[in-house]
PDB file of C-alpha atoms in Angstrom:
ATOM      1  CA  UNK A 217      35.255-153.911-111.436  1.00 52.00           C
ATOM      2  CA  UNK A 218      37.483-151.667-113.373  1.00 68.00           C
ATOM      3  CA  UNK A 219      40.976-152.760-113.348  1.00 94.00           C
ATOM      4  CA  UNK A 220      42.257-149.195-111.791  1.00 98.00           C
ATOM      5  CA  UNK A 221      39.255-148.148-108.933  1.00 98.00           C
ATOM      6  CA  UNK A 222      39.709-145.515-106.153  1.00 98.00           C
ATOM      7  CA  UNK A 223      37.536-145.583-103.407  1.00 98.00           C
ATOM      8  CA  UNK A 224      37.411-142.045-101.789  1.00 98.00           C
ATOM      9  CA  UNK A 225      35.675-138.892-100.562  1.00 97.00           C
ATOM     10  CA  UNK A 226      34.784-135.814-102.294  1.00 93.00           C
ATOM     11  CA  UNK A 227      35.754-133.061 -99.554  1.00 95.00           C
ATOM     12  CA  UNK A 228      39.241-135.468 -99.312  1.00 97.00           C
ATOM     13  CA  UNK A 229      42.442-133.817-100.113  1.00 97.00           C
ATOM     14  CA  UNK A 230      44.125-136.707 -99.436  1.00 97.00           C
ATOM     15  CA  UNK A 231      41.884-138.334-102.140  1.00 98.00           C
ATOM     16  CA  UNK A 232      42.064-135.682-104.761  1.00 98.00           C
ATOM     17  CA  UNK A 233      46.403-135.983-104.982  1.00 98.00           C
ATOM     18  CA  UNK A 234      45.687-139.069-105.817  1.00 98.00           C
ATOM     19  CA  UNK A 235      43.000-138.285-108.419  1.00 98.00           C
ATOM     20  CA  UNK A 236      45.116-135.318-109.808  1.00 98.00           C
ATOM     21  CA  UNK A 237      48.074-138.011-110.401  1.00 98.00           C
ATOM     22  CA  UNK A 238      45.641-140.282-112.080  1.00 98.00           C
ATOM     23  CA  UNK A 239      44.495-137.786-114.263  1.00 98.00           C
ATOM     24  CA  UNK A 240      48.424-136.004-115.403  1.00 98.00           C
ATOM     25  CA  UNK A 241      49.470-140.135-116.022  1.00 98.00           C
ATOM     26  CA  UNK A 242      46.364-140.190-118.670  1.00 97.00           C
ATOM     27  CA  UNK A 243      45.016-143.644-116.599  1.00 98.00           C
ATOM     28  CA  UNK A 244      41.628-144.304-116.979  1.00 97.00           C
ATOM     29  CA  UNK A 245      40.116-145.596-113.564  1.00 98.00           C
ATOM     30  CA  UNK A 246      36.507-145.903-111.830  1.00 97.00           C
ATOM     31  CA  UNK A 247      35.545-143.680-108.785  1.00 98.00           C
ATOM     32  CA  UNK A 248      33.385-144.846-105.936  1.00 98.00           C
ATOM     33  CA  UNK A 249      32.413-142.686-103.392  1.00 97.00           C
ATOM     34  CA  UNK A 250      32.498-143.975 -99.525  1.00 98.00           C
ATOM     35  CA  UNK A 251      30.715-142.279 -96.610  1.00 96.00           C
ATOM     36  CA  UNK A 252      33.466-142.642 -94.655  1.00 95.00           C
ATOM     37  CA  UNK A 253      31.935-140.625 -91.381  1.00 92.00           C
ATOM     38  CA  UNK A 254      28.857-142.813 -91.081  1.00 93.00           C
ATOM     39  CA  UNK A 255      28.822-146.032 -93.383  1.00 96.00           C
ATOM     40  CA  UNK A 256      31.986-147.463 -94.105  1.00 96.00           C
ATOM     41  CA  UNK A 257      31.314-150.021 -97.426  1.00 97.00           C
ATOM     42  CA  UNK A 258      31.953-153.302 -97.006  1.00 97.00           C
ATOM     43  CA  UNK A 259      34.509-152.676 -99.908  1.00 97.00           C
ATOM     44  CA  UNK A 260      36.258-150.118 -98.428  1.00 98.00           C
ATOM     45  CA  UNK A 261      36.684-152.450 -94.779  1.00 97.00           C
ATOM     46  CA  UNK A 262      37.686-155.472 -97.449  1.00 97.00           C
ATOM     47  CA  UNK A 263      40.510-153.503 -98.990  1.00 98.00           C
ATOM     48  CA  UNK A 264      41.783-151.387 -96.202  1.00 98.00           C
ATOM     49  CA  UNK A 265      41.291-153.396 -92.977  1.00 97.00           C
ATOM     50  CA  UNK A 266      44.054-152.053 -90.840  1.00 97.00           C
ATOM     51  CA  UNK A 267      42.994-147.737 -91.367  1.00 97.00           C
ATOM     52  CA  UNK A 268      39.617-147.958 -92.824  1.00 97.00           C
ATOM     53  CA  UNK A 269      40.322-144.435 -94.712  1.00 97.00           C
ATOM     54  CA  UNK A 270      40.076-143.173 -98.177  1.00 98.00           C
ATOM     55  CA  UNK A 271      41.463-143.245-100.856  1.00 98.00           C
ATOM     56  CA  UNK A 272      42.263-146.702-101.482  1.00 98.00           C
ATOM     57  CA  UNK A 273      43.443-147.440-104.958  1.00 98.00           C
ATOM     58  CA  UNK A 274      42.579-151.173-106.468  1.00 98.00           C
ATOM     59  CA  UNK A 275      44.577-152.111-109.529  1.00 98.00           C
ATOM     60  CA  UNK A 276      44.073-155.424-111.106  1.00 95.00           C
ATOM     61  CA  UNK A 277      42.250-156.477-107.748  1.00 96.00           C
ATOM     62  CA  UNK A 278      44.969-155.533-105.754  1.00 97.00           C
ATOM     63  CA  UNK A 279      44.808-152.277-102.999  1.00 98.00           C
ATOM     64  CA  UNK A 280      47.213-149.449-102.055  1.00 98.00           C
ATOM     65  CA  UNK A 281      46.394-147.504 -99.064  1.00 98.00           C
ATOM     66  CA  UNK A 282      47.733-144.365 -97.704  1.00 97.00           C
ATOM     67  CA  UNK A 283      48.098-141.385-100.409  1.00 97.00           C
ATOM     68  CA  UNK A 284      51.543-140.617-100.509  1.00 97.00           C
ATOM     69  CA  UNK A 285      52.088-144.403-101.063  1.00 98.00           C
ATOM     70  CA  UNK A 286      49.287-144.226-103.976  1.00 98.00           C
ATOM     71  CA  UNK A 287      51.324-141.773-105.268  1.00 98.00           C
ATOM     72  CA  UNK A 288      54.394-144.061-105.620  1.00 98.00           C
ATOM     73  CA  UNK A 289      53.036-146.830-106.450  1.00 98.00           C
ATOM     74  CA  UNK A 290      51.348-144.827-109.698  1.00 98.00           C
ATOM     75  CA  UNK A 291      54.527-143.166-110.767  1.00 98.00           C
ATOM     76  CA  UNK A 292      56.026-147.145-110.840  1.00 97.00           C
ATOM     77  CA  UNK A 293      53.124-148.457-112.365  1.00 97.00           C
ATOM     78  CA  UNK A 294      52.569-145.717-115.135  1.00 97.00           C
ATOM     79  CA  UNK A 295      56.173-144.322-115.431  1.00 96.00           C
ATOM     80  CA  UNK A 296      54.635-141.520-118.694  1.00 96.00           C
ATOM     81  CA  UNK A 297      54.438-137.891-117.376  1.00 97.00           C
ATOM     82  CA  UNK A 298      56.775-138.704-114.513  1.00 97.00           C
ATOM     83  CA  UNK A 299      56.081-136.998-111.182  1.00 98.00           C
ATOM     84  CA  UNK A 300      59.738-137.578-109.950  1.00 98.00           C
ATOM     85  CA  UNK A 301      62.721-136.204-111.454  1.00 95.00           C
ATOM     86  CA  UNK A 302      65.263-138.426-113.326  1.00 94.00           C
ATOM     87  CA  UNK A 303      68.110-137.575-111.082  1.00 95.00           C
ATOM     88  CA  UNK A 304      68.539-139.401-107.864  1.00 97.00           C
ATOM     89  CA  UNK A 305      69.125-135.849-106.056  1.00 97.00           C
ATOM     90  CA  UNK A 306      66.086-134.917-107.174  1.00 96.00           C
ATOM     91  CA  UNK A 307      64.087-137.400-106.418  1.00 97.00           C
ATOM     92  CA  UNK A 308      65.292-137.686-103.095  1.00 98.00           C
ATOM     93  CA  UNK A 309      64.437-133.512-102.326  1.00 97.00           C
ATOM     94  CA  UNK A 310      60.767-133.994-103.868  1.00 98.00           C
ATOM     95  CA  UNK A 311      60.465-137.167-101.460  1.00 98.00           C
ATOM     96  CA  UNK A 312      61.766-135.098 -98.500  1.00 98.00           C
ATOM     97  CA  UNK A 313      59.427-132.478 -98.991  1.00 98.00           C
ATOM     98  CA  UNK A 314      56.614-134.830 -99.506  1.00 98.00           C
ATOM     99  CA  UNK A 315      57.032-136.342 -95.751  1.00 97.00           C
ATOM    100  CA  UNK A 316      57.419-132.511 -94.558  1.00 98.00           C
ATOM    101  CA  UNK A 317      53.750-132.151 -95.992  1.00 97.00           C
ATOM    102  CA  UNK A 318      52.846-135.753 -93.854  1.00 96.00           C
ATOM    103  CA  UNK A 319      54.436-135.040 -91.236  1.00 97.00           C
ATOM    104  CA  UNK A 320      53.003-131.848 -90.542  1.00 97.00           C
ATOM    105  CA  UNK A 321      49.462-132.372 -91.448  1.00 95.00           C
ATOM    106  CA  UNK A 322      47.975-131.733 -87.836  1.00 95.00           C
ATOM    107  CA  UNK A 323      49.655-128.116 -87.539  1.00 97.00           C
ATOM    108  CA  UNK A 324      48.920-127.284 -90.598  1.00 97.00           C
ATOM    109  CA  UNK A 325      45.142-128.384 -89.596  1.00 96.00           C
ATOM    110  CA  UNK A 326      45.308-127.003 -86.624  1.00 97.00           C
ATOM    111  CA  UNK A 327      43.569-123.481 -86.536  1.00 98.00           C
ATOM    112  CA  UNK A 328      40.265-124.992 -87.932  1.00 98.00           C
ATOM    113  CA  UNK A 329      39.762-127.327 -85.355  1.00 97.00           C
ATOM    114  CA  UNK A 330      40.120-124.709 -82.185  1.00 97.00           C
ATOM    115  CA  UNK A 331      39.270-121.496 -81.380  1.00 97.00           C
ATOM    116  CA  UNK A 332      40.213-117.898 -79.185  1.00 97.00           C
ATOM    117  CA  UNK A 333      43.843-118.191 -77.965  1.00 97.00           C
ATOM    118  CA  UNK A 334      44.856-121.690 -78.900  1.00 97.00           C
ATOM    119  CA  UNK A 335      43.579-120.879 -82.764  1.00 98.00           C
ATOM    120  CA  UNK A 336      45.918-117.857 -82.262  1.00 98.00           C
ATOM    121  CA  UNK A 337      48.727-120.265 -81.237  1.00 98.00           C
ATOM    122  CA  UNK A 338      47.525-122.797 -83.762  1.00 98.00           C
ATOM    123  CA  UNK A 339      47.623-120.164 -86.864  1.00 98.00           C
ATOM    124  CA  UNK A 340      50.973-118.939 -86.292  1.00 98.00           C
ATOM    125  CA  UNK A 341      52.498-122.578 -85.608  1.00 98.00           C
ATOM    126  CA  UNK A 342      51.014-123.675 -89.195  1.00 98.00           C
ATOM    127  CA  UNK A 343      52.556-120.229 -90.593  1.00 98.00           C
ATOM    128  CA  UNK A 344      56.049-120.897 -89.112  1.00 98.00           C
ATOM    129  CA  UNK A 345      55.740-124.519 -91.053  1.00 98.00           C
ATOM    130  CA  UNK A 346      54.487-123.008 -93.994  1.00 98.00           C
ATOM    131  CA  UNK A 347      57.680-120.099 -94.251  1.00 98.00           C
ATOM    132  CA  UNK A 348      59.859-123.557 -94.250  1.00 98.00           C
ATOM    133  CA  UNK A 349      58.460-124.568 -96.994  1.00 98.00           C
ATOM    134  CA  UNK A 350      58.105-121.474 -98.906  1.00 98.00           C
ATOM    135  CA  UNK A 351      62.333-120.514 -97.947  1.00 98.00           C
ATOM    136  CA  UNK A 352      63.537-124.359 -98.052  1.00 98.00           C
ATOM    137  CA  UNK A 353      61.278-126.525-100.047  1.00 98.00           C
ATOM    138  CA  UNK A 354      59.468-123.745-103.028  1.00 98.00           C
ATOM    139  CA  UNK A 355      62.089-121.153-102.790  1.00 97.00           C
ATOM    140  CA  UNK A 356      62.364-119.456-106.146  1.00 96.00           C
ATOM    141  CA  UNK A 357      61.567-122.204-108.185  1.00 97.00           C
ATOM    142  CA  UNK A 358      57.876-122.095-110.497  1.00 97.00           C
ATOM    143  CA  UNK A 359      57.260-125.642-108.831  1.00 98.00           C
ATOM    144  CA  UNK A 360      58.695-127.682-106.151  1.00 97.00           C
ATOM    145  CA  UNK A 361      60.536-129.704-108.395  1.00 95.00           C
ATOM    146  CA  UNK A 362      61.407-126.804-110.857  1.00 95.00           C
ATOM    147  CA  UNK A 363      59.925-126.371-113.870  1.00 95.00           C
ATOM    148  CA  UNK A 364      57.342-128.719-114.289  1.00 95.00           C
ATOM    149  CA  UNK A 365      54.527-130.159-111.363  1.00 97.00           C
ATOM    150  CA  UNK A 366      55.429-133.242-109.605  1.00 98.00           C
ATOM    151  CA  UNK A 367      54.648-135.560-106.286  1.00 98.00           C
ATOM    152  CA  UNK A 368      55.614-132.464-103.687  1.00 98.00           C
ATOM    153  CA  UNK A 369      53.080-130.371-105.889  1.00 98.00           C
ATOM    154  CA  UNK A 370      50.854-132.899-105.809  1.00 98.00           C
ATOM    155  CA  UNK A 371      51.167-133.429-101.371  1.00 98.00           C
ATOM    156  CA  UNK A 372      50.200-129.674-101.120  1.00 98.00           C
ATOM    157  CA  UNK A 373      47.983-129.325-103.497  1.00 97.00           C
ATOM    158  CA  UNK A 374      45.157-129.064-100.678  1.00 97.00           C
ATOM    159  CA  UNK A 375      46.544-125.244-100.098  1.00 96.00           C
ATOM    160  CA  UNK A 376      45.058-124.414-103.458  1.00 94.00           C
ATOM    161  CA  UNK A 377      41.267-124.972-102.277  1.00 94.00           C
ATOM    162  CA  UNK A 378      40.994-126.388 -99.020  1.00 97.00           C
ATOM    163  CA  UNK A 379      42.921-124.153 -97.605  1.00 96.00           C
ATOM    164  CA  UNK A 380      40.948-120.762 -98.522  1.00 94.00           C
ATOM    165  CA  UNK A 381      37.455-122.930 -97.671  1.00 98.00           C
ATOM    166  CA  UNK A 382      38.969-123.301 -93.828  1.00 98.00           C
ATOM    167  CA  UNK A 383      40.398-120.371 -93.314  1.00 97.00           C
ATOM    168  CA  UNK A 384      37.451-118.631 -94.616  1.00 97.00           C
ATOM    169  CA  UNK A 385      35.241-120.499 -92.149  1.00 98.00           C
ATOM    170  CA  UNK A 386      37.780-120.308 -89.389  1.00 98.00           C
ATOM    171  CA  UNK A 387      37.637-116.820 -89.589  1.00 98.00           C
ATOM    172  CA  UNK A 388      41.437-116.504 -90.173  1.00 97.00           C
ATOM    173  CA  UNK A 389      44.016-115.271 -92.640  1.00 96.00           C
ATOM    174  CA  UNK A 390      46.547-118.483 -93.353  1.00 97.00           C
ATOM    175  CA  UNK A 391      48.318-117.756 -96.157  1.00 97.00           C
ATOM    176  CA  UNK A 392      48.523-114.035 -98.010  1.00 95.00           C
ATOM    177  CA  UNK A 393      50.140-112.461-100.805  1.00 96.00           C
ATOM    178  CA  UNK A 394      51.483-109.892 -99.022  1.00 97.00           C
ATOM    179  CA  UNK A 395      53.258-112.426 -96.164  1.00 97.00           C
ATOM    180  CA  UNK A 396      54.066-115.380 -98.444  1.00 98.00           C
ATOM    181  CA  UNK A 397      54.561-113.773-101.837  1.00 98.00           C
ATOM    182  CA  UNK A 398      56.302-117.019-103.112  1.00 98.00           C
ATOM    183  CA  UNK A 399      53.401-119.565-101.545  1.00 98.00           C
ATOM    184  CA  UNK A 400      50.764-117.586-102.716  1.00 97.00           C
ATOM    185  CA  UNK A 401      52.053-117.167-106.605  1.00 98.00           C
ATOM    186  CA  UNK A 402      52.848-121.307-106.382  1.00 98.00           C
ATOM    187  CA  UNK A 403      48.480-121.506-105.495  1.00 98.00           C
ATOM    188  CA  UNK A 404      47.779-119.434-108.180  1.00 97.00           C
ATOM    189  CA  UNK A 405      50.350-121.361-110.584  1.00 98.00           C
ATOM    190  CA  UNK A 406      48.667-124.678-109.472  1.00 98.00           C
ATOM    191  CA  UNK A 407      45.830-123.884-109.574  1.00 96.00           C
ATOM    192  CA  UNK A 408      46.094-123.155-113.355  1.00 97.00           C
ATOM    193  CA  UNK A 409      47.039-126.104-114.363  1.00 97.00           C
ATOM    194  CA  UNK A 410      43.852-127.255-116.838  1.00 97.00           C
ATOM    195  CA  UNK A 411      44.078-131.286-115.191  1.00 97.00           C
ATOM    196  CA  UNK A 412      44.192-129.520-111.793  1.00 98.00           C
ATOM    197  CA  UNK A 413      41.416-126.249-112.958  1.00 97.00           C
ATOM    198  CA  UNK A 414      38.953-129.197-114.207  1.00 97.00           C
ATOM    199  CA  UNK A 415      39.469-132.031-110.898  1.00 97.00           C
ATOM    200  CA  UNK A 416      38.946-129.255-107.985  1.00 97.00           C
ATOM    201  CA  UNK A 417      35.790-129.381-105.693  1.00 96.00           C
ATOM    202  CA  UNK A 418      33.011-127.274-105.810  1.00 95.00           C
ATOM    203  CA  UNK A 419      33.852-124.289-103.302  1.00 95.00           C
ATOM    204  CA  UNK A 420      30.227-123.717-102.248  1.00 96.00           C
ATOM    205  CA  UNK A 421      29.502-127.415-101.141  1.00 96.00           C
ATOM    206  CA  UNK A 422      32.605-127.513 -99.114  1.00 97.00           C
ATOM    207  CA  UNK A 423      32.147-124.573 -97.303  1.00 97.00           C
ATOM    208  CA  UNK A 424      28.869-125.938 -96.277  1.00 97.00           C
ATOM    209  CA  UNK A 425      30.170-129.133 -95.114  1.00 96.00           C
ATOM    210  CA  UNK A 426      33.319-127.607 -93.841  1.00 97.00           C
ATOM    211  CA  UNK A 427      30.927-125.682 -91.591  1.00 97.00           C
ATOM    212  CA  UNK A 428      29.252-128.516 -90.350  1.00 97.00           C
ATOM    213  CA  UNK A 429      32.888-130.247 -89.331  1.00 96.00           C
ATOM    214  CA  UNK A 430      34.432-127.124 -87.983  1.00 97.00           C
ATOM    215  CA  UNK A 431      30.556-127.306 -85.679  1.00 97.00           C
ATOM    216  CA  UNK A 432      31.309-130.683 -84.326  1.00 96.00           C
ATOM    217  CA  UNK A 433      35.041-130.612 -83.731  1.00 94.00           C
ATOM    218  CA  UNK A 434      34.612-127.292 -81.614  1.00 96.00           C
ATOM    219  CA  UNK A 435      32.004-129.361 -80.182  1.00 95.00           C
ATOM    220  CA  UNK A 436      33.336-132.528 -79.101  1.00 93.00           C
ATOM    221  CA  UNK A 437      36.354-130.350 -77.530  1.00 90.00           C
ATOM    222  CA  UNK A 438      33.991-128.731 -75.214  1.00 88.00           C
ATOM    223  CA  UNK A 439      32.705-132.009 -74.211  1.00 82.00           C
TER     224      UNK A 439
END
């Protein structure tokens, strides 16, 4: 084995912070894909016993679970092209905004995984979470931490692709220019970064397989 590995998934955006932070540090690491919906690897259930999830990072034989750990753990272990600012202040704000983006994962999930009046309800909660962070956490600022990309950047980096793939087949109308002028110029910003341009997923395979989830979660819910 490699001495940096990350087990994960493709259609992930929990895995892909991970892989973007990987990629701005300049580590060189191994990627193994896990089915984690229908055969879980024997590797994956070794080095993450208590969640069973992706991604799981392995360096020098050793795992880290949970992304927004990964993400700490690789700005301690490779401190080049820092993802935290140098002032405790700092640090502290891109940390706080970071568990904002954990925290409030379901909302902001919410209106692909319902329909009718309660994806009404669940598109306007995730907007009302999403104008925090534009007014509070982005304001005017070309990144969350200022100038430069960093760990908050990296936590909601998922807006830049996975969000337009679910709202497209959700049928809704998350995030737009005209109602989050600041949100939507941050995407575009992001997503214009070469290391992010060249490590996002194909658009057309995950709206096929985002399809096929958006199918069975409406499905077990009527159940």
């Amino acid at each position: 084995m490699a001495i940096v590995t990350l087990l994960g998934a493709r259609r992930s955006p929990f895995v892909y912070r991970v892989i973007w932070a990987l990629k701005l540090k300049g580590v060189d690491y191994e990627y193994v894909e896990e089915d984690v919906l229908y055969n879980k690897s024997d590797r994956l259930l070794k080095y993450n016993p208590v969640h069973k999830k992706v991604p799981v990072l392995v360096h020098a034989g050793k795992p880290i679970a949970e992304s927004t750990i990964i993400l700490e753990y690789i700005e301690e272990a490779w401190p080049q092209n820092p993802l935290l600012p140098k002032d405790p202040h700092g640090r502290a704000l891109a940390r706080f905004w970071t568990k904002f983006g954990e925290d409030k994962t379901t909302t902001l999930f919410g209106f692909f995984i319902t329909e009718g009046e309660q994806q009404v309800k669940a598109t306007k909660e995730a907007q009302e979470q999403l104008r925090i962070l534009e007014e509070q956490g982005l304001g005017d600022k070309k990144f969350f931490g200022g100038d430069e990309i960093g760990m908050a950047d990296l936590e909601f980096g998922w807006l830049a692709r996975w969000l337009e793939v679910l709202s497209e087949v959700a049928g809704v109308k998350v995030i737009e220019a005209e109602s989050f002028p600041r949100l939507h110029a941050w995407i575009q910003r992001f997503k214009e970064i070469p290391t992010i341009k060249e490590n996002l997923p194909d658009r057309s395979a995950m709206l096929t397989y985002f399809k096929g989830r958006r199918a069975t979660f409406l499905a077990l819910a009527k159940s």
